[in-house]
Amino acid sequence: MQEGKNILLSLMQLNIGGAETHVVELAKELKRKGFNVIVTSNGGVYVKELEESGIKHYSVPLQNKNPINMFKAMRLLKKIIIEEKIDIVHSHARIPSFILGKLHKRMKFPFVTTAHWVFNTGYGLKYITDWGEKVVAVSEDIKTYLMDNYKVPAGDIRVTINGIDTEKFSPNTDASEIMQELEISPNESVITYVSRLDESRSLVAKQLIEAVPRLDAQIPDLKIILVGSGDDFENVKEMAENVNAQLGRRVIVLTGARTDINKLIAPCELFVGVSRAALEAMAAEKPVIIAGNEGYLGLFDRTKLQVGIDTNFCCRGCEESSAALLERDILRFFAMSVEERNELGEYGRNLIKREYSVSRMADDSIKVYDWVIEKHDEILISGYYGFKNSGDDALLMSIIQDLQKHKESPNIVVLSANPKETNRIYRVKAINRLNPFAIWRHMKKADMLISGGGTLIQDTTSTKSLWYYLAVISLAKKHKLKVMLYSNGIGPLNKEKNKVRTRKTINNVDLITLRDDKSLEILKQIGVTKPKTIVTADPALNLDSVDKERGLEILKKAGVPVDKSLLGISVRKWRDVGADFEDAVARACDYAVEKYGLYPVFLPMQASKDLAISQSIMRKMKYKSSIMDSNQAVTDMLAVVKCMNMCIGMRLHMLIYSAINAVPLVGLVYDPKISSFMEYTHQNLHVNVDGITADKISSMIDKCIVEYDEIRDDLIDNYKLLKEKAIENGRLAIELYEKGSVELE
């Protein structure tokens, strides 16, 4: 983003608090980077610091939901945006975001919000929250919260940090002025606590006061400094005065709201608090106990780092804080040697300097400003999505991940049979695949259509299905979208009229990637020659192998004896298979049990087509077997397949899961795509379902056992090569999206 842009930062007020300090530091750093920054709030102690830094502040009543104040705030904000010629609006709290969201819809300015905390979504409050066009989240758990509670797509969120000024917060800060003001003698053991003293934030302050009499009995010359103000200040003050009276001296000092936090931290040996205040203390090289209303992390060291990062040092999800925990860790700290204390302080400061700079925080916001200014055109994805089919779910997951690897925050919209579920699982926007108005509306905003993956261009399933996908492609071309067939399987195409329609439609697309050579042959046979075309590999082959322990856990819950060798079986309902097919598979499974001690586990990939036939085969078997829940997530099914010793697969993506995990496999061919996959993975153990017998399957099982190690090693080698080819799909898609064409070698 160009320097000199006018950026409006808006929040409720500018009193003591983590979000408020974040905005102040962000404003100053953006100004240092050459932007013109204006701040609006109801005012507070930090206004002076902003104005001394040359940043204009407007007083706007944004501090509560009073309708009169909100109406007045809307008028003032509109006037400020117009008069200051604002280029970017960046809101940092619920009320300003709600008001600015309303203005955004009318005025169309680029609109960004930051989520500093999780909000109460009850009593309709969820519906007065606006998250803007793009969102900054200050931790991974807040990002997850936004996706779960507000359905914000993952690609619209950037996780940032609470940037700290390491020159302002430094071990070299002079403490003498504060020590004189607060009557702190050099021999006193000082603990500093900083937080808003609202009822929703003051729990740890009260717990610390509660622990003081016991701490004072064991720590010589103890002094506690409590910094902050809020609606619970008087209660905290009363508790502190009672303890001071009990001890007969002023052990606890309340300073009220202050902006010179760096100086108030300087005299302490130990800091207690959460979030930004804790990071500021670390920057000052002070050991820190992380504790707040949300939970308790304890005395911070390198073993607590990941939890700290994941929760933005707010302890969400950690054990509850208590006076006993504080007492335990404070006493542990004061029992440490000087060297151990110094090591904690040095670790904290080095962490802040390395990972939590103000410059990085500002750069994160600037990146989001770029996103919202550029308004990336949508990438529509059309395929067999939202039908609870594990194979197609794997394709969608792969395509989304592929695009995200090659472009940060791609604006993805999926045409789905179940948009809500697709949004929930894949964290992307989704629309109903049969809603022509929604499709038309999004094509007007899109730049590209991806058709695939999977075998969409075929008429074996139905002509209606083929015509649907061709119609979506034709509509995209009418809207002048770039169109890519993304690692498609092609065919069979049996009807002449379908071949003609396919040729006319597909010859107009911009790029075709195919998952096998047979698909390329079919395209040539029907006369598709104009688009740039390359054979890559199925997108799902770009999925990574997963944790086997997760698979064992899932199998145990399903009652599968994981101490046995396991045979995974994936079958589906198909018009050419009947009772003879079921009998053949049942007898072959019994054979695997009798001869090799393999325990059969049926793995339905799509309940509507796999469950009934799997259960029917199980009933025809002599030996016990198990069946898995057909609604497994892609990663869970991958983990389950990793636990199999061998697989018999009729479903293509069961065979792909086996190849990813190097599990030797036998293919049951009901469609040319199965034999094609087996051939391009160099696997010759496959049998056609037409005229299938138990002996044919059993013979394949025998060969698989005899050649087991060779097959597994071959799968490992071939998977590496196919994964490299699969990666090309995403790279080519983004190249087409950004440049309008691609260069093929």
CSV table of C-alpha atoms in Angstrom, one decimal, residues 572-582 613 650 670 689-690 692:
chain,number,residue,atom,x,y,z
A,572,ARG,CA,-20.2,-49.0,-3.4
A,573,LYS,CA,-23.6,-49.6,-4.8
A,574,TRP,CA,-23.4,-49.8,-8.6
A,575,ARG,CA,-25.9,-50.8,-11.2
A,576,ASP,CA,-23.8,-53.7,-12.6
A,577,VAL,CA,-23.2,-55.3,-9.2
A,578,GLY,CA,-25.6,-57.5,-7.3
A,579,ALA,CA,-25.9,-60.5,-5.1
A,580,ASP,CA,-23.1,-62.4,-6.9
A,581,PHE,CA,-20.7,-59.5,-6.3
A,582,GLU,CA,-21.6,-59.3,-2.6
A,613,ILE,CA,-24.0,-52.8,0.4
A,650,MET,CA,-13.8,-50.0,-5.2
A,670,TYR,CA,-16.3,-50.6,-11.8
A,689,VAL,CA,-16.4,-56.2,-11.2
A,690,ASP,CA,-18.1,-57.7,-14.2
A,692,ILE,CA,-16.0,-61.1,-10.4
